[in-house]
Short mmCIF file of C-alpha atoms in Angstrom, two decimals:
data_model
loop_
_atom_site.label_atom_id
_atom_site.label_comp_id
_atom_site.label_asym_id
_atom_site.label_seq_id
_atom_site.Cartn_x
_atom_site.Cartn_y
_atom_site.Cartn_z
CA MET A 179 94.92 84.23 15.97
CA ALA A 180 92.00 81.97 16.63
CA LEU A 181 91.23 79.42 19.28
CA ILE A 182 90.50 75.76 18.56
CA ALA A 183 89.58 72.84 20.74
CA CYS A 184 92.09 70.10 21.38
CA ARG A 185 91.09 66.91 19.52
CA ASN A 186 91.89 64.88 22.58
CA CYS A 187 90.95 66.81 25.71
CA GLY A 188 88.94 69.71 24.30
CA HIS A 189 91.14 72.39 25.84
CA GLN A 190 91.06 75.73 23.99
CA ILE A 191 94.31 76.35 22.29
CA SER A 192 95.70 78.62 19.57
CA ASP A 193 95.34 77.44 16.02
CA LYS A 194 99.01 78.26 15.56
CA ALA A 195 100.03 75.80 18.25
CA THR A 196 101.36 72.48 17.04
CA VAL A 197 100.53 70.57 20.23
CA CYS A 198 98.10 70.99 23.14
CA PRO A 199 99.98 72.57 26.01
CA LYS A 200 97.77 70.62 28.42
CA CYS A 201 97.81 67.01 27.05
CA GLY A 202 100.50 67.22 24.37
CA THR A 203 98.23 66.00 21.50
CA PRO A 204 99.26 67.38 18.07
CA THR A 205 96.79 69.84 16.67
CA LYS A 206 97.06 68.41 13.07
CA GLU A 207 97.31 64.82 11.80
CA GLU A 208 100.45 63.81 10.26
CA PRO A 209 100.30 63.73 6.38
CA GLU A 210 100.89 59.98 6.23
CA LYS A 211 97.97 59.24 8.49
CA GLU A 212 95.67 61.49 6.43
CA TYR A 213 96.58 59.53 3.37
CA VAL A 214 95.78 56.27 5.12
CA ARG A 215 92.42 57.63 6.20
CA GLN A 216 91.58 58.66 2.67
CA GLN A 217 92.55 55.23 1.32
CA ASP A 218 90.35 53.50 3.91
CA SER A 219 87.42 55.69 2.88
CA LYS A 220 87.82 54.71 -0.76
CA ALA A 221 88.04 51.06 0.18
CA ASN A 222 84.80 51.29 2.21
CA GLU A 223 83.04 53.00 -0.69
CA GLU A 224 84.09 50.24 -3.08
CA VAL A 225 82.88 47.59 -0.63
CA MET A 226 79.50 49.33 -0.44
CA TYR A 227 79.27 49.41 -4.25
CA LEU A 228 80.15 45.74 -4.65
CA THR A 229 77.73 44.80 -1.88
CA ALA A 230 74.96 46.83 -3.55
CA VAL A 231 75.63 45.04 -6.87
CA SER A 232 75.56 41.65 -5.14
CA CYS A 233 72.27 42.43 -3.39
CA LEU A 234 70.76 43.63 -6.66
CA ASN A 235 71.82 40.43 -8.48
CA GLU A 236 70.49 38.23 -5.68
CA GLY A 237 67.18 40.06 -5.60
CA ARG A 238 67.64 41.63 -2.19
CA LEU A 239 66.40 44.93 -3.47
CA GLU A 240 65.68 46.61 -0.15
CA GLU A 241 69.28 46.07 1.00
CA ALA A 242 70.61 47.17 -2.39
CA ARG A 243 68.53 50.35 -2.18
CA ASP A 244 70.06 51.19 1.22
CA TYR A 245 73.60 50.87 -0.20
CA VAL A 246 72.76 52.85 -3.34
CA VAL A 247 71.24 55.65 -1.25
CA GLY A 248 74.44 55.76 0.84
CA LEU A 249 76.69 55.81 -2.21
CA LEU A 250 74.73 58.61 -3.88
CA ALA A 251 74.81 60.57 -0.67
CA GLN A 252 78.60 60.45 -0.76
CA LYS A 253 78.95 61.06 -4.50
CA PRO A 254 75.68 62.21 -6.13
CA GLY A 255 77.17 62.62 -9.55
CA GLU A 256 79.06 59.32 -9.76
CA PRO A 257 77.94 57.71 -13.12
CA ARG A 258 78.20 54.13 -11.99
CA TYR A 259 76.14 54.92 -8.91
CA ALA A 260 73.50 56.54 -11.11
CA GLU A 261 73.52 53.48 -13.42
CA LEU A 262 73.18 51.24 -10.38
CA GLN A 263 70.21 53.38 -9.30
CA GLU A 264 68.52 52.84 -12.72
CA GLN A 265 69.12 49.09 -12.53
CA LEU A 266 67.66 49.09 -9.03
CA ASN A 267 64.59 51.03 -10.20
CA GLU A 268 64.06 48.59 -13.07
CA ALA A 269 64.41 45.68 -10.71
CA LEU A 270 61.92 47.25 -8.30
CA THR A 271 59.50 47.83 -11.17
CA ARG A 272 59.83 44.19 -12.29
CA GLN A 273 59.34 43.09 -8.70
CA GLU A 274 56.16 45.14 -8.39
CA GLU A 275 54.87 43.68 -11.67
CA GLU A 276 55.70 40.16 -10.52
CA LEU A 277 53.98 40.78 -7.19
CA ALA A 278 50.91 42.13 -9.03
CA GLU A 279 50.90 39.09 -11.32
CA MET A 280 51.26 36.82 -8.30
CA ALA A 281 48.35 38.63 -6.65
CA ARG A 282 46.26 38.17 -9.79
CA ARG A 283 47.18 34.49 -9.96
CA ARG A 284 46.46 34.07 -6.28
CA SER A 285 43.07 35.74 -6.74
CA ARG A 286 42.36 33.56 -9.78
CA ASN A 287 43.46 30.46 -7.89
CA ILE A 288 41.26 31.42 -4.97
CA TRP A 289 38.30 31.84 -7.34
CA ILE A 290 39.05 28.51 -9.02
CA ALA A 291 39.40 26.82 -5.65
CA ALA A 292 36.15 28.41 -4.47
CA SER A 293 34.40 27.29 -7.67
CA ILE A 294 35.73 23.77 -7.29
CA ALA A 295 34.66 23.76 -3.65
CA LEU A 296 31.21 24.98 -4.66
CA LEU A 297 30.94 22.32 -7.37
CA LEU A 298 32.05 19.67 -4.90
CA LEU A 299 29.52 20.99 -2.41
CA LEU A 300 26.78 20.94 -5.03
CA ALA A 301 27.81 17.48 -6.17
CA GLY A 302 27.93 16.27 -2.61
CA GLY A 303 24.56 17.86 -1.92
CA GLY A 304 23.14 16.36 -5.09
CA TYR A 305 24.49 12.94 -4.18
CA TRP A 306 23.12 13.27 -0.66
CA TYR A 307 19.74 14.32 -2.03
CA TYR A 308 19.82 11.47 -4.54
CA GLU A 309 20.68 8.95 -1.85
CA ARG A 310 18.00 10.33 0.43
CA SER A 311 15.45 10.25 -2.39
CA GLN A 312 16.43 6.66 -3.18
CA LEU A 313 16.00 5.66 0.45
CA GLN A 314 12.66 7.45 0.62
CA ASN A 315 11.47 5.88 -2.64
CA GLU A 316 12.56 2.45 -1.46
CA GLN A 317 10.73 2.85 1.86
CA GLU A 318 7.56 4.06 0.13
CA LEU A 319 7.63 1.10 -2.27
CA TRP A 320 8.24 -1.36 0.56
CA ASN A 321 5.35 0.11 2.57
CA GLN A 322 3.09 -0.57 -0.42
CA ILE A 323 4.17 -4.16 -1.10
CA GLN A 324 5.32 -5.58 2.23
CA GLU A 325 2.08 -7.56 2.61
CA THR A 326 1.44 -8.24 -1.07
CA ASP A 327 0.90 -11.68 -2.56
CA GLU A 328 1.99 -10.55 -6.03
CA GLN A 329 5.28 -12.24 -6.88
CA ALA A 330 5.99 -9.71 -9.65
CA LEU A 331 5.90 -6.78 -7.21
CA LEU A 332 8.33 -8.42 -4.80
CA GLU A 333 10.66 -9.47 -7.62
CA ASN A 334 10.60 -5.90 -8.99
CA TYR A 335 11.55 -4.51 -5.56
CA LEU A 336 14.52 -6.89 -5.27
CA GLN A 337 15.63 -6.01 -8.80
CA ARG A 338 15.46 -2.26 -8.16
CA TYR A 339 17.01 -2.40 -4.70
CA PRO A 340 19.29 -5.47 -4.60
CA ASP A 341 21.05 -4.06 -1.52
CA GLY A 342 17.97 -2.39 -0.05
CA GLU A 343 17.22 -2.09 3.63
CA HIS A 344 14.33 -4.58 3.37
CA ARG A 345 16.00 -7.09 1.07
CA ALA A 346 15.88 -9.95 3.61
CA GLN A 347 12.23 -9.28 4.37
CA ALA A 348 11.37 -9.12 0.67
CA GLU A 349 13.14 -12.42 -0.01
CA GLU A 350 11.34 -14.07 2.92
CA ARG A 351 7.99 -12.69 1.76
CA LEU A 352 8.62 -13.84 -1.83
CA SER A 353 9.41 -17.38 -0.62
CA TYR A 354 6.22 -17.39 1.45
CA VAL A 355 4.13 -16.19 -1.52
CA ARG A 356 5.62 -18.77 -3.85
CA GLN A 357 4.76 -21.51 -1.36
CA GLN A 358 1.18 -20.23 -1.12
CA ALA A 359 0.84 -20.09 -4.89
CA SER A 360 2.07 -23.66 -5.27
CA GLU A 361 -0.32 -25.00 -2.62
CA TRP A 362 -3.22 -22.96 -3.97
CA GLN A 363 -2.75 -24.40 -7.45
CA LYS A 364 -3.24 -27.91 -6.05
CA ILE A 365 -6.20 -26.99 -3.81
CA ALA A 366 -8.00 -25.07 -6.57
CA GLU A 367 -7.90 -28.10 -8.85
CA LEU A 368 -9.38 -30.38 -6.16
CA GLY A 369 -12.44 -28.24 -5.47
CA ASN A 370 -12.87 -29.84 -2.04
CA ALA A 371 -14.56 -27.81 0.69
CA ASP A 372 -12.54 -29.34 3.53
CA GLU A 373 -9.23 -28.70 1.76
CA LEU A 374 -10.24 -25.13 0.94
CA GLU A 375 -11.12 -24.52 4.57
CA LYS A 376 -7.77 -25.88 5.76
CA PHE A 377 -5.95 -23.66 3.26
CA PHE A 378 -7.56 -20.34 4.18
CA LYS A 379 -7.22 -21.09 7.88
CA LYS A 380 -3.51 -21.81 7.36
CA TYR A 381 -2.98 -18.62 5.31
CA GLU A 382 -5.12 -16.12 7.16
CA THR A 383 -4.50 -13.11 4.92
CA GLY A 384 -3.63 -12.30 1.35
CA ARG A 385 -4.86 -12.84 -2.17
CA TYR A 386 -4.77 -16.63 -2.02
CA HIS A 387 -6.64 -16.58 1.29
CA ASP A 388 -9.36 -14.50 -0.35
CA LEU A 389 -9.47 -16.79 -3.39
CA ALA A 390 -9.85 -19.84 -1.15
CA VAL A 391 -12.62 -18.19 0.90
CA ALA A 392 -14.48 -17.20 -2.28
CA ALA A 393 -14.16 -20.72 -3.74
CA TYR A 394 -15.31 -22.24 -0.45
CA ASP A 395 -18.25 -19.83 -0.36
CA ASP A 396 -19.35 -20.67 -3.91
CA LEU A 397 -18.98 -24.42 -3.36
CA LEU A 398 -21.17 -24.46 -0.24
CA TRP A 399 -23.72 -22.14 -1.84
CA ASN A 400 -24.07 -24.41 -4.85
CA GLU A 401 -24.64 -27.36 -2.53
CA ALA A 402 -27.26 -25.42 -0.55
CA THR A 403 -29.18 -24.32 -3.66
CA LYS A 404 -29.23 -27.88 -4.97
CA MET A 405 -30.69 -29.14 -1.70
CA GLU A 406 -33.17 -26.25 -1.32
CA THR A 407 -33.70 -27.16 2.30
CA LEU A 408 -33.61 -25.27 5.54
CA GLU A 409 -30.78 -27.52 6.67
CA GLY A 410 -28.75 -26.71 3.55
CA TYR A 411 -29.10 -22.93 3.89
CA THR A 412 -28.48 -23.08 7.62
CA HIS A 413 -25.28 -25.06 7.03
CA TYR A 414 -24.11 -22.48 4.50
CA MET A 415 -24.74 -19.59 6.93
CA GLN A 416 -22.91 -21.38 9.74
CA CYS A 417 -19.85 -22.05 7.55
CA CYS A 418 -19.86 -18.69 5.72
CA PRO A 419 -21.04 -15.99 8.15
CA GLN A 420 -19.38 -13.37 5.91
CA GLY A 421 -20.31 -15.14 2.67
CA SER A 422 -21.40 -13.29 -0.44
CA HIS A 423 -24.71 -15.22 -0.46
CA TYR A 424 -25.40 -14.91 3.26
CA ALA A 425 -28.28 -12.43 2.90
CA GLU A 426 -29.96 -14.54 0.23
CA ALA A 427 -29.44 -17.70 2.27
CA LYS A 428 -30.94 -16.03 5.31
CA GLU A 429 -34.00 -14.94 3.34
CA LEU A 430 -34.51 -18.38 1.83
CA ALA A 431 -33.93 -20.06 5.17
CA GLY A 432 -36.49 -17.74 6.74
CA ARG A 433 -39.04 -18.72 4.13
CA LEU A 434 -38.32 -22.40 4.57
CA GLU A 435 -38.47 -22.03 8.32
CA LYS A 436 -41.93 -20.56 8.00
CA ILE A 437 -43.06 -23.51 5.92
CA GLN A 438 -41.49 -26.09 8.15
CA MET A 439 -44.34 -28.32 9.14
CA SER A 440 -44.57 -30.31 12.30
CA ASP A 441 -45.96 -33.81 12.40
CA ASP A 442 -49.03 -32.50 14.22
CA GLU A 443 -49.68 -29.95 11.50
CA ALA A 444 -49.36 -32.59 8.78
CA ALA A 445 -51.63 -34.96 10.67
CA THR A 446 -54.27 -32.26 11.20
CA MET A 447 -54.40 -31.24 7.55
CA SER A 448 -54.41 -34.86 6.37
CA SER A 449 -57.21 -35.67 8.77
CA THR A 450 -59.26 -32.69 7.54
CA VAL A 451 -59.13 -33.90 3.94
CA GLN A 452 -60.00 -37.45 4.91
CA GLN A 453 -62.86 -36.37 7.19
CA PHE A 454 -64.29 -34.23 4.40
CA PHE A 455 -64.63 -37.16 2.00
CA TYR A 456 -65.76 -39.60 4.66
CA ALA A 457 -68.44 -37.10 5.68
CA MET A 458 -69.40 -36.76 2.03
CA ALA A 459 -69.65 -40.57 1.74
CA ARG A 460 -71.86 -40.68 4.82
CA GLY A 461 -73.90 -37.76 3.61
CA ASP A 462 -73.06 -35.78 6.74
CA GLU A 463 -73.83 -32.29 5.57
CA ASP A 464 -72.95 -30.51 8.79
CA GLU A 465 -69.51 -32.07 9.08
CA MET A 466 -68.69 -31.35 5.44
CA LEU A 467 -69.64 -27.71 5.77
CA ALA A 468 -67.65 -27.41 9.01
CA LEU A 469 -64.49 -28.48 7.16
CA VAL A 470 -64.61 -25.89 4.36
CA ALA A 471 -64.10 -22.12 4.39
CA PRO A 472 -67.18 -19.90 4.04
CA GLN A 473 -65.82 -18.66 0.70
CA LEU A 474 -63.70 -21.01 -1.39
CA ASP A 475 -61.22 -19.86 -4.03
CA SER A 476 -62.34 -22.74 -6.22
CA PHE A 477 -64.30 -25.96 -5.87
CA LEU A 478 -64.31 -28.65 -8.55
CA GLY A 479 -63.53 -26.11 -11.26
CA LYS A 480 -65.77 -23.29 -10.04
CA ASN A 481 -64.05 -20.14 -8.86
CA GLU A 482 -65.27 -18.26 -5.80
CA ALA A 483 -67.44 -21.14 -4.72
CA THR A 484 -69.55 -21.26 -1.56
CA LYS A 485 -70.84 -23.89 0.77
CA VAL A 486 -73.86 -24.20 -1.48
CA ASP A 487 -71.62 -25.59 -4.20
CA VAL A 488 -70.22 -28.07 -1.69
CA MET A 489 -73.68 -29.29 -0.79
CA ALA A 490 -74.61 -29.60 -4.47
CA TYR A 491 -71.65 -31.89 -5.01
CA MET A 492 -72.63 -34.10 -2.10
CA ARG A 493 -76.20 -34.38 -3.39
CA ARG A 494 -74.97 -35.40 -6.82
CA VAL A 495 -73.04 -38.22 -5.22
CA HIS A 496 -76.07 -39.26 -3.20
CA ALA A 497 -78.54 -39.39 -6.06
CA ASP A 498 -82.04 -40.78 -5.48
CA ASP A 499 -81.09 -44.25 -6.71
CA VAL A 500 -77.99 -44.49 -4.48
CA PHE A 501 -78.29 -46.67 -1.44
CA SER A 502 -74.79 -46.04 -0.03
CA VAL A 503 -71.33 -44.78 -0.80
CA ASP A 504 -68.29 -46.67 0.37
CA LEU A 505 -65.04 -44.65 0.24
CA THR A 506 -61.45 -45.80 0.80
CA MET A 507 -58.85 -43.02 1.22
CA GLY A 508 -55.27 -43.45 0.09
CA ASP A 509 -52.29 -41.59 1.50
CA VAL A 510 -52.56 -37.83 1.92
CA GLU A 511 -49.35 -35.85 1.39
CA VAL A 512 -49.28 -32.38 2.86
CA THR A 513 -46.87 -29.51 2.16
CA LYS A 514 -46.72 -26.07 3.71
CA SER A 515 -46.11 -22.62 2.26
CA VAL A 516 -46.94 -19.01 3.06
CA ASP A 517 -49.07 -16.50 1.22
CA LYS A 518 -48.23 -12.86 0.44
CA ASP A 519 -49.14 -11.94 4.00
CA ASP A 520 -46.81 -14.60 5.39
CA GLU A 521 -49.78 -16.63 6.54
CA PRO A 522 -49.40 -20.43 6.39
CA VAL A 523 -51.06 -22.26 3.53
CA TYR A 524 -51.24 -26.04 3.21
CA SER A 525 -51.50 -28.12 0.08
CA ALA A 526 -52.67 -31.74 0.12
CA THR A 527 -52.50 -34.34 -2.62
CA PHE A 528 -54.60 -37.44 -2.15
CA SER A 529 -56.43 -40.30 -3.79
CA PHE A 530 -59.47 -42.38 -2.96
CA ASP A 531 -61.66 -45.15 -4.35
CA GLN A 532 -65.41 -44.70 -4.33
CA ARG A 533 -67.93 -47.58 -4.56
CA ILE A 534 -71.55 -46.74 -5.00
CA SER A 535 -74.38 -49.15 -4.19
CA ARG A 536 -77.36 -48.11 -6.34
CA GLU A 537 -80.59 -49.34 -7.78
CA ASP A 538 -79.54 -48.96 -11.42
CA THR A 539 -76.38 -51.01 -11.68
CA SER A 540 -75.92 -49.96 -15.27
CA LEU A 541 -74.75 -46.64 -13.99
CA GLU A 542 -71.32 -46.01 -12.51
CA THR A 543 -70.69 -48.00 -9.38
CA PHE A 544 -66.93 -47.55 -8.99
CA ALA A 545 -64.47 -44.71 -9.55
CA SER A 546 -60.90 -43.85 -8.56
CA TYR A 547 -59.92 -40.25 -7.99
CA LYS A 548 -56.81 -38.19 -7.48
CA GLY A 549 -57.15 -34.72 -6.11
CA THR A 550 -55.55 -31.68 -4.58
CA ALA A 551 -56.82 -29.44 -1.86
CA ARG A 552 -55.63 -26.21 -0.29
CA LEU A 553 -56.23 -25.48 3.34
CA SER A 554 -55.88 -22.34 5.43
CA GLY A 555 -53.90 -22.02 8.62
CA GLN A 556 -57.15 -22.64 10.46
CA GLY A 557 -57.46 -26.07 8.83
CA LYS A 558 -60.34 -25.13 6.49
CA ILE A 559 -60.46 -26.29 2.87
CA THR A 560 -60.25 -23.25 0.56
CA SER A 561 -60.04 -25.02 -2.80
CA LEU A 562 -60.60 -28.55 -4.13
CA SER A 563 -60.05 -30.26 -7.44
CA LEU A 564 -60.61 -33.91 -8.48
CA ASN A 565 -59.44 -35.96 -11.41
CA LYS A 566 -61.19 -39.28 -12.15
CA THR A 567 -58.55 -41.85 -13.06
CA ALA A 568 -60.76 -44.97 -13.42
CA HIS A 569 -64.42 -45.91 -13.27
CA TYR A 570 -67.01 -48.53 -14.29
#
C-alpha cells in the first residue's frame, strides 16, 4: 500500500481509499468527468491550430510562431503541425527578404533624396552666385558710367539691367545728357564766345563742358593772335586762366609789355631824330656827335660806322659853295622792341625836306628824304638810312 495526497486538502491517505477520510473528496475522478476533460483539451488544441493558421494568413507571423511552438510541444509528430511549421518558415523567409528589399529601397531612396538635395543645393548656390555676380557686375558698370556723357553707355546699361538698382538714376542721367547734347549742337554752330561761356558755366562738368571750354579757348586765342596786342593777350589770359595757349599768351604778352612805349619815350626818341637833322642843317658838329652812339651798326649804307663818318656826311651837305641849309621835318613815328638781351631798342621812321642856298644854283637846291633810324635805350642813334624821294 502506498500513500497519496488528497487532491483537495493534501492529507496523506492510502491509494486504496476511495475518499479522503478527512474532507471526503474522492481520490479518483469519475470516468465521465475525465472524458469531458479530454474533450476540452482537444477543443483547445483545435482552437490553437485555427488561430495559428489565421495569424499566418494575416501576416502576424510572431503570433503564429507562438501557437505553432505550443502545438508542436503538445504533439511533435503531428503532420499538420509540421506542415504549418514549414509554411511559417517560408513566410518568415519571405518577410525577411521583403524587409531586406525595403531596406535596400529605403537606402536607395535616401541616396536619391540626398543627391536631389545636393543638386538643389548646388543649383541654389549657383543661382545665388549668379545673382551676386550680376549685382556686382551691375554695380561695377554703374560706378564707371554714372558721370558719363556718352548716351550709348547709359543706354547699354539700361538695356542690360532694365530692372537694375540704379535704373532711375541712369534714366535721369540719360535725360540730362540728351539735353546737353541738344543745346551743345546749337551753341557749337553759333561759334559765339558769350554763348559758349554761358554753356560751360551752366554745365560745369562732362564731355560737353570740356568741348565748350576748348571751343571758347580757341575762339579767344584766334582773336588775340589777330590783334597781336598786349590788350588782346591779356584779355585771353584773364578769360582762359587754364587755357591751352596760356603759356604762349603769357610769353607774347611779356614781350609786348617790354616794348610798350610811353608817350615820354616816344617824344624823346622823336626829338632825338629831329635834333640830329636840325643840328646837321645848322652845321652844329658837337650836337650831332652827342646824338649818335660812339660805334654805329650802320650809317648811310656803311656798316660799323663811327662818328667820323657822321661828320663826313655833314661836311658833304655843307659844301664850300653852300650858304645855308633849311630843313623841315615831317612826322616821326617811333616803335619799340627789345634785343636778344632784352634791352629796349627804338625804331623811327621819318621824312624831311631840305633846301640848300648855294652859289651854284645849277646844282641841287632841294631834296625830299624818307629815312629810318635805330636808337638805343639811352636815346643814341645806332644806325641811319636815307632814301631820296625827290630833288631838283
